[in-house]
């Protein structure tokens, strides 16, 4: 899948430039360290930067779980399925002309339906769905690690190396950037961890898709297993709708 949105490419480029800038600055400061710490700091900095940059590019170009559009709408506009004993009504996407599977939603930016769509991330110029959600979590984790490492290393330089000279402008800038990024990325990682534990997506949580209770919720351990394995949901049975209105459903997926 190619990056189609020219405006969003600048988001991706800005993130890559920020990571490259921070890492190169860290490396340029490495001579201030003793030989014992200089090499490990360079290796860790470059490793984290390369991992994060490659994951950003990978998430940006991977197919998040795009569902194929159809020319004509389905004969039956709705479909009723049973999920863990709960009856759910599935609707037709008027743009893609398909009956959206459970947890699939249409993205107005991508103009396609995405399987198990979580949200559209401008910073990677792509939707986060079934195929790249796990990599997105790994990206958040390694970005947090890089932020913590940058902050810690900069504080160490200020406290133990440049105290006598007072030349700590660059280190202070790195700390400010690290704290700002850690505040936002760390909070996002905590939020997505909560979603994994409760077997929800960002869309489902913010839109309150399941007002009568999440039919996909199981146990804490099972929710985590389902996410990391990303296996098809079990116990989903299709039923013949009794009426277009779907009067028997307990949950209505938009």
Short mmCIF file of C-alpha atoms in Angstrom, two decimals:
data_model
loop_
_atom_site.label_atom_id
_atom_site.label_comp_id
_atom_site.label_asym_id
_atom_site.label_seq_id
_atom_site.Cartn_x
_atom_site.Cartn_y
_atom_site.Cartn_z
CA UNK A 1 0.00 0.00 0.00
CA UNK A 2 1.43 3.37 -1.00
CA UNK A 3 1.28 6.63 0.89
CA UNK A 4 -1.38 8.51 -1.08
CA UNK A 5 -1.83 11.62 0.97
CA UNK A 6 0.71 14.32 0.12
CA UNK A 7 -0.19 16.44 3.13
CA UNK A 8 0.39 13.54 5.49
CA UNK A 9 3.78 12.72 4.00
CA UNK A 10 5.09 15.82 5.74
CA UNK A 11 3.97 14.39 9.08
CA UNK A 12 6.02 11.27 8.40
CA UNK A 13 9.02 13.26 7.22
CA UNK A 14 8.89 15.53 10.28
CA UNK A 15 8.92 12.54 12.64
CA UNK A 16 11.81 10.92 10.79
CA UNK A 17 13.76 14.20 10.81
CA UNK A 18 13.11 14.65 14.55
CA UNK A 19 14.36 11.15 15.35
CA UNK A 20 17.39 11.58 13.10
CA UNK A 21 18.15 15.01 14.59
CA UNK A 22 17.95 13.84 18.19
CA UNK A 23 20.06 10.74 17.53
CA UNK A 24 22.73 12.66 15.60
CA UNK A 25 22.91 15.25 18.37
CA UNK A 26 23.30 12.51 20.95
CA UNK A 27 26.12 10.97 18.95
CA UNK A 28 27.82 14.36 18.56
CA UNK A 29 27.80 14.75 22.35
CA UNK A 30 29.29 11.29 22.92
CA UNK A 31 32.93 12.52 23.06
CA UNK A 32 32.04 14.19 26.37
CA UNK A 33 31.58 10.73 27.84
CA UNK A 34 34.38 8.48 29.00
CA UNK A 35 35.46 5.64 26.73
CA UNK A 36 33.55 3.28 29.00
CA UNK A 37 30.18 4.90 28.19
CA UNK A 38 30.77 6.48 24.78
CA UNK A 39 30.45 3.36 22.61
CA UNK A 40 27.37 1.91 24.40
CA UNK A 41 25.60 5.28 24.16
CA UNK A 42 26.25 5.52 20.42
CA UNK A 43 25.18 1.92 19.81
CA UNK A 44 21.96 2.23 21.84
CA UNK A 45 21.05 5.59 20.28
CA UNK A 46 21.58 4.45 16.71
CA UNK A 47 19.85 1.10 17.30
CA UNK A 48 16.72 2.71 18.75
CA UNK A 49 16.64 5.35 16.02
CA UNK A 50 16.97 2.82 13.21
CA UNK A 51 14.30 0.55 14.73
CA UNK A 52 11.83 3.42 15.14
CA UNK A 53 12.44 4.88 11.69
CA UNK A 54 12.06 1.52 9.98
CA UNK A 55 8.84 0.79 11.88
CA UNK A 56 7.38 4.18 10.96
CA UNK A 57 8.11 3.58 7.29
CA UNK A 58 6.77 0.03 7.49
CA UNK A 59 3.52 1.11 9.17
CA UNK A 60 3.13 3.89 6.60
CA UNK A 61 3.30 1.58 3.59
CA UNK A 62 1.70 -1.63 4.87
CA UNK A 63 -1.89 -2.50 4.03
CA UNK A 64 -3.69 -2.02 7.37
CA UNK A 65 -6.49 -4.40 6.41
CA UNK A 66 -8.26 -2.75 3.50
CA UNK A 67 -11.49 -4.45 2.45
CA UNK A 68 -12.10 -4.72 -1.28
CA UNK A 69 -14.75 -2.37 -2.67
CA UNK A 70 -17.60 -3.78 -4.71
CA UNK A 71 -19.24 -2.20 -7.75
CA UNK A 72 -22.80 -3.02 -6.72
CA UNK A 73 -24.28 -3.06 -3.22
CA UNK A 74 -25.21 -6.44 -1.68
CA UNK A 75 -28.72 -7.77 -2.19
CA UNK A 76 -29.36 -7.78 1.55
CA UNK A 77 -28.41 -4.43 3.12
CA UNK A 78 -27.99 -5.89 6.60
CA UNK A 79 -26.72 -9.08 8.14
CA UNK A 80 -27.21 -10.48 11.61
CA UNK A 81 -24.48 -12.48 13.35
CA UNK A 82 -24.04 -13.97 16.77
CA UNK A 83 -20.90 -13.10 18.75
CA UNK A 84 -20.36 -14.97 22.01
CA UNK A 85 -24.11 -15.26 22.44
CA UNK A 86 -24.78 -11.61 21.52
CA UNK A 87 -26.71 -10.76 18.36
CA UNK A 88 -25.12 -8.01 16.26
CA UNK A 89 -26.45 -6.16 13.22
CA UNK A 90 -23.96 -5.45 10.44
CA UNK A 91 -24.67 -2.65 7.97
CA UNK A 92 -23.68 -1.97 4.39
CA UNK A 93 -21.05 0.68 3.66
CA UNK A 94 -22.63 2.95 1.07
CA UNK A 95 -19.21 3.93 -0.29
CA UNK A 96 -17.56 0.51 -0.54
CA UNK A 97 -20.81 -1.39 -1.27
CA UNK A 98 -19.96 -4.17 1.19
CA UNK A 99 -21.45 -5.41 4.42
CA UNK A 100 -18.84 -4.37 6.96
CA UNK A 101 -17.49 -7.32 8.98
CA UNK A 102 -17.48 -7.08 12.78
CA UNK A 103 -15.20 -4.24 13.97
CA UNK A 104 -14.56 -2.99 10.43
CA UNK A 105 -15.20 0.70 9.81
CA UNK A 106 -14.94 3.14 6.93
CA UNK A 107 -12.12 5.70 6.98
CA UNK A 108 -13.07 9.01 5.37
CA UNK A 109 -9.42 9.89 4.78
CA UNK A 110 -8.42 6.61 3.14
CA UNK A 111 -11.93 6.28 1.63
CA UNK A 112 -11.96 2.52 2.26
CA UNK A 113 -13.22 0.17 4.94
CA UNK A 114 -10.51 -1.18 7.26
CA UNK A 115 -10.75 -4.52 9.04
CA UNK A 116 -10.65 -4.00 12.83
CA UNK A 117 -9.97 -0.31 12.31
CA UNK A 118 -8.52 1.43 15.34
CA UNK A 119 -7.92 4.96 14.05
CA UNK A 120 -6.25 6.93 11.28
CA UNK A 121 -2.78 8.09 12.36
CA UNK A 122 -1.56 11.20 10.54
CA UNK A 123 1.98 10.69 11.84
CA UNK A 124 2.34 7.50 9.79
CA UNK A 125 -0.06 8.60 7.03
CA UNK A 126 -2.05 5.41 7.33
CA UNK A 127 -4.90 3.74 9.15
CA UNK A 128 -4.14 1.48 12.08
CA UNK A 129 -6.00 -1.79 11.57
CA UNK A 130 -5.72 -5.53 11.90
CA UNK A 131 -2.48 -5.82 9.89
CA UNK A 132 -0.40 -3.10 11.53
CA UNK A 133 -1.89 -2.51 14.98
CA UNK A 134 0.65 -4.69 16.76
CA UNK A 135 3.57 -2.98 15.02
CA UNK A 136 2.06 0.37 16.04
CA UNK A 137 2.17 -0.73 19.69
CA UNK A 138 5.80 -1.79 19.30
CA UNK A 139 6.56 1.60 17.74
CA UNK A 140 5.03 3.42 20.72
CA UNK A 141 7.02 1.25 23.12
CA UNK A 142 10.38 1.81 21.43
CA UNK A 143 9.70 5.53 21.06
CA UNK A 144 9.07 5.69 24.81
CA UNK A 145 12.33 3.80 25.42
CA UNK A 146 14.22 6.26 23.22
CA UNK A 147 12.65 9.23 25.01
CA UNK A 148 13.60 7.85 28.43
CA UNK A 149 17.13 7.06 27.25
CA UNK A 150 17.56 10.55 25.75
CA UNK A 151 16.32 12.26 28.92
CA UNK A 152 18.42 10.07 31.21
CA UNK A 153 21.58 10.45 29.19
CA UNK A 154 21.17 14.23 28.94
CA UNK A 155 20.62 14.55 32.68
CA UNK A 156 23.72 12.46 33.27
CA UNK A 157 25.77 14.78 31.06
CA UNK A 158 24.51 17.89 32.86
CA UNK A 159 25.02 16.44 36.34
CA UNK A 160 28.39 14.77 35.92
CA UNK A 161 30.16 16.20 32.89
CA UNK A 162 29.39 19.84 32.11
CA UNK A 163 28.56 21.11 35.61
CA UNK A 164 31.78 23.07 35.93
CA UNK A 165 31.51 24.82 32.57
CA UNK A 166 27.77 25.45 32.63
CA UNK A 167 27.50 24.60 28.93
CA UNK A 168 24.35 22.52 28.91
CA UNK A 169 22.13 24.26 26.35
CA UNK A 170 22.04 21.33 23.93
CA UNK A 171 21.42 18.86 26.72
CA UNK A 172 18.57 21.00 28.07
CA UNK A 173 16.96 21.13 24.63
CA UNK A 174 17.19 17.34 24.36
CA UNK A 175 15.57 16.97 27.78
CA UNK A 176 12.74 19.32 26.79
CA UNK A 177 12.11 17.43 23.54
CA UNK A 178 12.30 14.10 25.35
CA UNK A 179 9.86 15.12 28.08
CA UNK A 180 7.38 16.58 25.59
CA UNK A 181 7.46 13.46 23.42
CA UNK A 182 7.33 11.15 26.43
CA UNK A 183 4.25 12.94 27.76
CA UNK A 184 2.30 12.41 24.55
CA UNK A 185 3.67 9.06 23.37
CA UNK A 186 3.72 7.56 26.86
CA UNK A 187 0.11 8.58 27.41
CA UNK A 188 -0.85 7.07 24.07
CA UNK A 189 0.92 3.82 24.96
CA UNK A 190 -0.93 3.63 28.29
CA UNK A 191 -4.24 4.28 26.54
CA UNK A 192 -3.65 1.56 23.96
CA UNK A 193 -2.58 -0.84 26.71
CA UNK A 194 -5.96 -0.22 28.33
CA UNK A 195 -7.67 -0.93 25.00
CA UNK A 196 -5.77 -4.21 24.64
CA UNK A 197 -6.72 -5.30 28.16
CA UNK A 198 -10.40 -4.57 27.47
CA UNK A 199 -10.39 -5.83 23.85
CA UNK A 200 -11.49 -2.51 22.35
CA UNK A 201 -10.33 -0.29 19.54
CA UNK A 202 -9.97 3.47 19.72
CA UNK A 203 -13.01 3.87 17.47
CA UNK A 204 -15.15 1.57 19.61
CA UNK A 205 -14.12 3.25 22.85
CA UNK A 206 -14.60 6.85 21.72
CA UNK A 207 -17.80 6.23 19.75
CA UNK A 208 -19.30 3.92 22.39
CA UNK A 209 -20.12 1.38 19.69
CA UNK A 210 -21.32 -1.18 22.23
CA UNK A 211 -23.56 0.73 24.68
CA UNK A 212 -24.97 -2.49 26.12
CA UNK A 213 -21.55 -4.06 26.68
CA UNK A 214 -18.62 -5.16 24.55
CA UNK A 215 -19.49 -8.60 23.11
CA UNK A 216 -15.81 -9.21 22.29
CA UNK A 217 -14.63 -8.78 25.87
CA UNK A 218 -13.39 -11.95 27.50
CA UNK A 219 -10.87 -12.36 30.30
CA UNK A 220 -7.82 -10.13 30.77
CA UNK A 221 -5.47 -12.87 29.57
CA UNK A 222 -7.70 -13.88 26.66
CA UNK A 223 -8.04 -10.27 25.51
CA UNK A 224 -4.25 -9.91 25.37
CA UNK A 225 -3.91 -13.24 23.58
CA UNK A 226 -6.50 -12.29 20.96
CA UNK A 227 -4.71 -9.02 20.27
CA UNK A 228 -1.17 -10.34 19.94
CA UNK A 229 -2.21 -13.37 17.95
CA UNK A 230 -4.83 -11.32 16.09
CA UNK A 231 -6.78 -14.49 15.34
CA UNK A 232 -10.30 -14.43 13.85
CA UNK A 233 -12.93 -13.98 16.51
CA UNK A 234 -14.40 -17.26 17.70
CA UNK A 235 -18.03 -18.24 18.08
CA UNK A 236 -19.30 -15.90 15.36
CA UNK A 237 -22.35 -17.35 13.66
CA UNK A 238 -24.31 -15.77 10.84
CA UNK A 239 -28.08 -15.61 11.07
CA UNK A 240 -30.72 -14.78 8.48
CA UNK A 241 -32.13 -11.32 9.26
CA UNK A 242 -35.83 -11.39 10.07
CA UNK A 243 -36.35 -7.84 8.84
CA UNK A 244 -34.30 -4.96 7.39
CA UNK A 245 -34.62 -3.16 10.69
CA UNK A 246 -32.95 -6.05 12.50
CA UNK A 247 -35.23 -5.89 15.51
CA UNK A 248 -33.51 -8.77 17.27
CA UNK A 249 -30.04 -7.25 17.54
CA UNK A 250 -28.57 -6.25 20.90
CA UNK A 251 -25.68 -4.28 19.41
CA UNK A 252 -25.66 -2.11 16.33
CA UNK A 253 -22.28 -1.66 14.63
CA UNK A 254 -22.26 1.54 12.53
#
